[in-house]
Amino acid sequence: MKIIIAGAGEVGFHLAKLLSYESQEITLIDSNKSCLTYASEHLDIRVLKGDATSIAILKEAKIQESKLFIAVTSSETTNITACVLAKQLGAGRTIARIANTEFIEQKDVVGFSKFGIDELISPESLAAGEIELLLNQSGFNDSYEFDNGALTMLGLRLSRTAAFVDKSVKDAAKLFTGLHFVPIAIQRFGTQYTIIPRGDTVFKEGDKVVFITSEGGDKELFELSGKVRTEIKNVMILGGSKIGFKTAKDLSEGKFKVKLVESNKSIAYDLADELPNVLVIHADGRNVEVLEEENIGDMDAFIAVTGNSETNIMSCLLAKSKGVKKTIALVENMDYYQLSQSIGIDTLINKKLLAANNIFRYIRKGEVVAMTKLANMNAELLEFVVKPNSKICNKLIKDLDFPRSAIIGGIIRNNEGLIPLGNFKILANDRVVVCSLPQSLGKVESYFN
């Protein structure tokens, strides 16, 4: 597939990197020569220096041959304009990165597709949504919802008191029948290897295990994993960035009491005007005394979303030392993203990865409708729609020659989430959630083509 990406910044470069691994034909456009030089030296892609809103540049990039045009520059106006032009010049689908989340909320009213923009992506909005989901599933380190919660992915680390430690998956299933969850990926403590569990796979203390749950599965997981469910109510946010603002706004409209700490005086005053339900504090959140004055020890969650990854990590570690139950740090450096558990922070989020995961589904084969990469694991979670002519349609799961490094974790049928066993028959229009290691993705996708 020929894909053109406008914008060689952090999101654009990371997306080009991921797509180049998929053996896609990538052209990266940017007016910054140094960004393009770096991309050209590190990736097997074509680079083109110029303005993405230039018709001549788009034609030079062979826009008429492209199946997908993705505009992810730092300028919202440039992205929207470039997508409109690209569509008129023959691009297949177009995706624009935007900062104004109001566009996403009102996209059906405005009808962006009429202008030539098929999809809007906001990394800031995705990050804020991820944070809210993590707080609502406060006992878990990772979470991802399919179809508004019909199925949910939840990740946790097994403590010694977990009921299924030292039991195989098969034995655990016999002991705890009628459960609404299934393990789909395991990472052994102290290793970087991801295992797709089979019946004889044994749960070990310290394992990081990712589960798919249907309704009620999260409560069962809490009981069997030995975790104590703690309700999150008081939240402190460090940084009045776009993510900080969106997170504070969304959380304060729900069940949370929110404090937001911002070091820039004018930004703090603006935030106070725009967020009437949030206590905005003008102070340097890196200062221990300031955080103690604001009773950080009474907070249930601390979220650091300043523009500096190191500040976010250090302030979260400080919050953890003061007894805060849940800490979430925004990081830009992908190397940090691999270290969340080992450095003592509950969850690290990366808006580049969130945006790339969201865009990824448009280049997958088969009817992929959702996709996410498991944090710190070399595995991907995909949701497919079964077509009447799909190879998997009208087959029992046990009769499928499914790759051993992939697993069907759940089925959504008529908006209901189901945890299927071997005798489950897959039907047309089912939505199937699959976890797969990279080497099996091609074979998995072939079942749904």
XYZ file of C-alpha atoms in Angstrom:
449
model
C 0.000 0.000 0.000
C 1.277 3.474 -0.911
C 1.014 5.791 2.093
C 1.986 9.467 2.263
C 2.673 11.065 5.654
C 2.855 14.845 5.982
C 4.902 15.869 9.010
C 8.202 14.372 10.143
C 7.833 15.376 13.794
C 7.511 12.903 16.644
C 4.118 11.486 15.614
C 4.972 11.391 11.903
C 8.382 9.806 12.406
C 7.072 7.194 14.832
C 4.202 6.348 12.494
C 6.566 6.086 9.501
C 8.794 3.809 11.562
C 5.934 1.465 12.470
C 4.530 1.429 8.944
C 7.938 0.792 7.389
C 8.152 -2.392 9.487
C 4.934 -3.442 7.762
C 6.671 -3.225 4.354
C 4.417 -0.396 3.243
C 5.545 2.069 0.569
C 6.004 5.246 2.621
C 6.650 8.823 1.483
C 7.346 11.363 4.242
C 6.869 15.086 3.499
C 8.237 17.925 5.640
C 9.732 21.373 5.137
C 12.379 20.733 7.825
C 15.475 19.290 6.160
C 17.110 18.002 9.358
C 13.995 16.012 10.335
C 13.890 14.424 6.878
C 17.624 13.647 6.931
C 17.233 11.840 10.261
C 14.212 9.898 8.968
C 15.987 8.977 5.737
C 19.048 7.699 7.626
C 17.036 5.575 10.061
C 14.117 4.313 7.968
C 13.643 2.616 4.620
C 11.280 5.260 3.250
C 11.178 8.008 0.621
C 11.472 11.579 1.923
C 10.361 14.749 0.177
C 11.216 18.288 1.303
C 8.425 20.791 0.865
C 5.111 22.199 2.055
C 2.386 19.538 2.373
C -0.194 22.115 1.227
C 1.663 22.628 -2.068
C -0.164 20.995 -4.974
C 3.160 20.589 -6.805
C 4.693 18.751 -3.827
C 1.659 16.483 -3.473
C 1.830 15.633 -7.171
C 5.563 14.935 -6.863
C 4.710 12.541 -4.027
C 2.309 10.797 -6.480
C -0.733 11.581 -4.384
C -3.067 10.124 -7.033
C -1.550 6.674 -6.410
C -1.788 6.791 -2.615
C -4.296 4.659 -0.739
C -3.828 6.664 2.445
C -2.752 10.250 3.180
C -1.962 11.100 6.812
C -1.332 14.711 7.864
C 0.304 14.895 11.310
C 2.255 18.177 11.242
C 2.182 20.396 14.332
C -0.196 22.780 12.518
C -3.865 21.848 12.610
C -4.629 24.222 9.730
C -1.915 22.657 7.565
C -3.243 19.162 8.289
C -6.827 20.017 7.389
C -5.824 21.905 4.229
C -3.423 19.164 3.105
C -6.100 16.466 3.530
C -8.672 18.461 1.539
C -6.156 18.959 -1.293
C -4.974 15.337 -1.166
C -8.523 14.032 -1.508
C -9.230 16.300 -4.473
C -6.004 15.118 -6.125
C -6.964 11.440 -5.882
C -5.868 10.117 -2.471
C -7.861 7.125 -1.201
C -8.444 7.884 2.493
C -7.262 10.913 4.455
C -6.521 11.335 8.167
C -5.837 14.707 9.799
C -4.220 15.275 13.175
C -6.010 18.049 15.033
C -5.558 19.771 18.385
C -9.058 21.210 18.778
C -10.984 18.334 20.359
C -14.230 20.186 19.612
C -13.784 19.102 15.982
C -13.952 15.442 17.030
C -16.960 16.010 19.296
C -18.827 17.789 16.467
C -17.492 15.858 13.462
C -20.873 14.349 12.551
C -22.557 17.757 12.741
C -19.900 19.497 10.618
C -19.476 16.589 8.189
C -15.715 16.706 7.604
C -15.964 13.875 5.063
C -17.775 16.257 2.715
C -14.601 18.353 2.640
C -12.407 15.329 1.943
C -11.294 14.405 5.491
C -12.199 10.817 6.362
C -10.878 10.724 9.924
C -9.719 13.124 12.623
C -7.054 12.102 15.127
C -6.179 14.024 18.302
C -3.219 12.562 20.246
C -4.143 14.840 23.167
C -7.746 13.605 23.221
C -6.595 9.976 22.952
C -4.203 10.474 25.884
C -6.915 12.112 28.010
C -9.289 9.245 27.210
C -6.629 6.693 28.136
C -6.051 8.426 31.493
C -9.763 8.463 32.333
C -10.072 4.765 31.481
C -7.059 3.922 33.660
C -8.559 5.791 36.614
C -11.901 4.034 36.215
C -10.071 0.682 36.192
C -7.855 1.777 39.052
C -6.542 -1.633 40.112
C -5.021 -2.352 36.717
C -1.922 -1.052 34.940
C -3.266 -1.171 31.386
C -6.747 -1.015 29.945
C -8.460 -0.726 26.577
C -12.161 -0.877 25.751
C -13.778 -2.495 22.718
C -17.254 -1.352 21.638
C -17.896 0.915 24.617
C -16.893 -1.703 27.152
C -18.574 -4.831 25.712
C -15.076 -6.309 26.101
C -12.220 -4.755 28.044
C -8.498 -5.490 28.072
C -6.978 -5.311 31.557
C -3.355 -5.846 32.542
C -2.002 -6.595 36.023
C 1.014 -8.052 37.775
C 0.330 -11.229 39.760
C 1.083 -11.060 43.467
C 1.866 -14.079 45.643
C -1.741 -14.063 46.921
C -3.330 -14.407 43.453
C -5.565 -17.509 43.455
C -4.189 -18.916 40.196
C -0.428 -18.514 40.841
C 1.414 -21.821 40.184
C -1.623 -23.213 38.355
C -1.842 -23.858 34.626
C -4.407 -22.026 32.514
C -6.305 -25.311 32.062
C -6.318 -26.102 35.805
C -7.364 -22.566 36.696
C -10.263 -22.785 34.233
C -11.461 -26.029 35.897
C -11.239 -24.548 39.401
C -12.892 -21.228 38.573
C -15.664 -22.117 36.128
C -18.113 -19.629 34.684
C -15.651 -16.746 34.740
C -15.886 -13.718 32.483
C -12.213 -13.301 31.610
C -9.423 -15.082 29.748
C -5.626 -14.515 29.710
C -4.285 -13.476 26.309
C -0.638 -12.516 26.975
C 1.957 -13.093 29.702
C 5.321 -11.483 30.339
C 7.484 -13.303 32.883
C 8.926 -11.163 35.677
C 12.352 -9.777 34.784
C 12.120 -10.715 31.095
C 11.107 -8.970 27.880
C 9.531 -12.087 26.331
C 5.821 -12.159 25.569
C 4.010 -15.499 25.784
C 0.614 -16.228 24.250
C -0.790 -18.587 26.912
C -2.000 -22.099 26.065
C -3.716 -24.629 28.324
C -0.458 -25.886 29.854
C 1.007 -22.405 30.510
C 1.578 -21.911 34.265
C 0.922 -18.573 36.002
C 3.911 -17.431 38.097
C 4.262 -14.838 40.836
C 5.380 -11.520 39.339
C 3.986 -12.290 35.872
C 2.437 -9.387 34.025
C -0.769 -10.872 32.608
C -3.155 -9.248 30.134
C -6.767 -10.424 30.209
C -9.837 -9.893 28.056
C -12.948 -9.471 30.213
C -16.644 -9.345 29.475
C -19.131 -7.631 31.807
C -18.309 -8.441 35.438
C -14.892 -9.850 34.616
C -13.037 -6.957 36.224
C -14.646 -7.676 39.621
C -13.772 -11.376 39.355
C -10.186 -10.501 38.469
C -9.891 -8.297 41.547
C -11.044 -11.106 43.808
C -8.873 -13.827 42.274
C -5.749 -11.691 41.806
C -5.593 -10.722 45.468
C -5.795 -7.023 44.674
C -7.767 -4.587 46.797
C -10.019 -2.332 44.758
C -9.436 1.281 45.684
C -11.807 3.944 44.485
C -10.169 6.939 42.874
C -11.790 10.227 43.855
C -9.148 12.901 44.533
C -6.866 13.562 41.554
C -3.928 15.935 41.136
C -2.757 16.849 37.638
C 0.661 18.381 37.046
C 0.810 20.513 33.889
C -1.795 22.638 32.132
C -0.939 21.312 28.671
C -3.673 20.420 26.174
C -3.701 16.934 27.669
C -3.816 18.365 31.198
C -6.709 20.663 30.284
C -8.708 17.937 28.501
C -8.096 15.431 31.312
C -9.059 17.939 34.028
C -12.200 18.946 32.113
C -13.352 15.364 31.503
C -12.577 14.132 35.022
C -14.195 17.118 36.758
C -17.406 16.528 34.804
C -17.495 13.012 36.254
C -17.050 11.675 39.768
C -13.565 13.103 40.415
C -12.368 16.057 42.517
C -9.496 17.593 40.557
C -6.561 19.857 41.426
C -4.391 21.128 38.576
C -0.914 22.564 39.205
C 0.536 24.885 36.538
C 3.779 26.870 36.824
C 2.969 29.503 34.169
C 0.919 32.290 35.774
C -1.030 33.424 32.701
C -1.826 29.845 31.681
C -2.966 29.071 35.249
C -5.357 32.068 35.247
C -6.773 31.070 31.838
C -7.287 27.493 33.036
C -9.056 28.731 36.188
C -11.516 30.666 34.006
C -12.148 27.719 31.676
C -12.362 25.013 34.349
C -14.858 26.180 36.997
C -15.019 22.723 38.641
C -11.241 22.375 38.983
C -9.015 23.901 41.659
C -6.178 25.446 39.623
C -2.990 26.203 41.551
C -0.237 28.460 40.242
C 2.946 26.828 41.556
C 6.007 24.840 40.552
C 4.839 21.253 40.883
C 8.433 20.003 40.954
C 8.800 21.565 44.403
C 8.285 18.980 47.156
C 7.087 21.591 49.660
C 4.448 22.842 47.228
C 3.069 19.351 46.707
C 3.017 18.703 50.453
C 1.217 22.013 51.043
C -1.412 20.862 48.565
C -1.808 17.612 50.536
C -0.410 15.278 47.903
C -0.625 12.449 50.437
C -4.428 12.743 50.386
C -4.590 12.231 46.618
C -5.782 8.933 45.179
C -4.113 9.570 41.819
C -1.341 11.796 40.494
C -1.093 12.503 36.758
C 1.982 14.262 35.345
C 1.496 15.653 31.834
C 3.998 18.505 31.523
C 6.043 18.820 28.337
C 9.073 17.256 30.035
C 9.235 13.464 30.390
C 11.842 13.540 33.159
C 9.769 16.001 35.204
C 6.739 13.767 34.811
C 8.617 10.634 35.875
C 10.344 12.231 38.886
C 7.171 13.919 40.142
C 5.273 10.619 39.887
C 7.994 8.849 41.861
C 7.727 11.588 44.490
C 3.940 11.171 44.589
C 4.360 7.400 44.972
C 6.733 7.948 47.912
C 4.025 10.069 49.581
C 1.518 7.222 49.394
C -0.425 8.092 46.236
C -2.110 4.895 45.011
C -2.118 5.520 41.252
C 0.511 7.406 39.249
C 0.423 8.113 35.513
C 3.200 9.899 33.609
C 3.197 11.211 30.048
C 6.491 10.414 28.315
C 7.752 11.285 24.852
C 10.825 9.068 24.914
C 9.931 5.569 23.707
C 12.837 4.101 25.698
C 11.160 5.269 28.907
C 7.899 3.726 27.773
C 9.457 0.260 28.032
C 10.371 0.786 31.701
C 7.097 1.672 33.465
C 6.956 -1.200 35.964
C 10.677 -1.347 36.724
C 10.930 2.351 37.645
C 7.981 2.217 40.047
C 5.315 4.158 38.149
C 1.954 2.478 37.596
C 1.480 3.567 33.990
C 3.397 5.509 31.365
C 1.453 6.827 28.381
C 2.829 8.010 25.079
C 0.606 10.055 22.794
C 2.670 9.165 19.702
C 2.009 5.481 20.274
C -1.672 6.103 20.985
C -2.037 8.081 17.751
C -0.067 5.518 15.734
C -2.160 2.640 17.133
C -5.313 4.505 16.218
C -4.116 5.159 12.664
C -2.724 1.630 12.234
C -6.121 0.050 11.739
C -6.490 1.868 8.396
C -3.584 -0.019 6.840
C -4.377 -3.466 8.185
C -5.786 -6.110 5.858
C -9.090 -7.711 6.771
C -11.889 -5.818 8.461
C -9.877 -4.362 11.360
C -11.961 -1.906 13.364
C -9.733 -1.409 16.409
C -6.136 -2.068 17.305
C -3.742 -1.426 20.170
C -0.202 -2.501 21.047
C 0.198 -4.036 24.491
C 2.310 -1.808 26.744
C 5.833 -3.191 27.287
C 4.894 -6.318 25.329
C 5.728 -7.459 21.831
C 2.108 -8.208 20.955
C -0.853 -6.518 19.315
C -4.554 -6.624 20.059
C -6.882 -6.340 17.072
C -10.639 -6.359 16.576
C -11.931 -7.798 13.294
C -15.419 -7.871 11.782
C -16.264 -11.300 10.325
C -17.555 -11.135 6.740
C -19.812 -13.894 5.317
C -16.970 -15.018 3.026
C -14.242 -14.867 5.712
C -12.292 -18.100 6.208
C -13.219 -18.027 9.904
C -16.988 -17.673 9.341
C -19.256 -20.570 10.500
C -16.288 -22.418 12.036
C -15.814 -23.747 15.566
C -12.778 -22.215 17.272
C -11.336 -25.664 18.049
C -11.418 -26.551 14.333
C -9.356 -23.553 13.257
C -5.688 -24.016 12.456
C -4.996 -20.805 14.381
C -1.320 -19.869 14.934
C 0.011 -20.873 18.365
C 1.425 -17.377 18.822
C -2.068 -15.853 18.557
C -5.284 -16.303 20.520
C -8.953 -15.371 20.166
C -9.705 -13.506 23.375
C -13.320 -12.468 22.957
C -16.324 -12.109 20.659
C -18.811 -9.253 20.459
C -22.184 -10.412 19.115
C -25.239 -8.127 19.064
C -23.338 -5.634 21.290
C -22.723 -8.319 23.946
C -19.196 -9.321 24.949
C -18.565 -13.079 25.124
C -15.565 -15.149 26.268
C -15.532 -18.072 23.794
C -14.318 -21.622 24.360
C -13.353 -24.232 21.772
C -16.927 -25.195 20.893
C -17.911 -21.602 20.106
C -19.077 -21.101 16.499
C -18.048 -17.821 14.838
C -20.731 -16.196 12.698
C -20.892 -13.406 10.116
C -20.860 -9.890 11.629
C -19.244 -11.130 14.869
C -16.515 -8.823 16.097
C -13.519 -10.951 17.078
C -10.754 -9.696 19.404
C -7.405 -11.371 18.713
C -4.055 -11.051 20.488
C -1.066 -11.917 18.297
C 2.701 -11.779 18.271
C 4.073 -9.872 15.218
C 5.183 -12.996 13.323
C 1.614 -14.345 13.164
C -0.241 -11.170 12.150
C -0.239 -12.040 8.453
C -1.794 -15.474 9.031
C -4.324 -14.074 11.518
C -5.424 -11.386 9.034
C -5.898 -14.030 6.311
C -8.732 -15.591 8.344
C -10.725 -12.360 8.069
C -10.029 -11.278 4.464
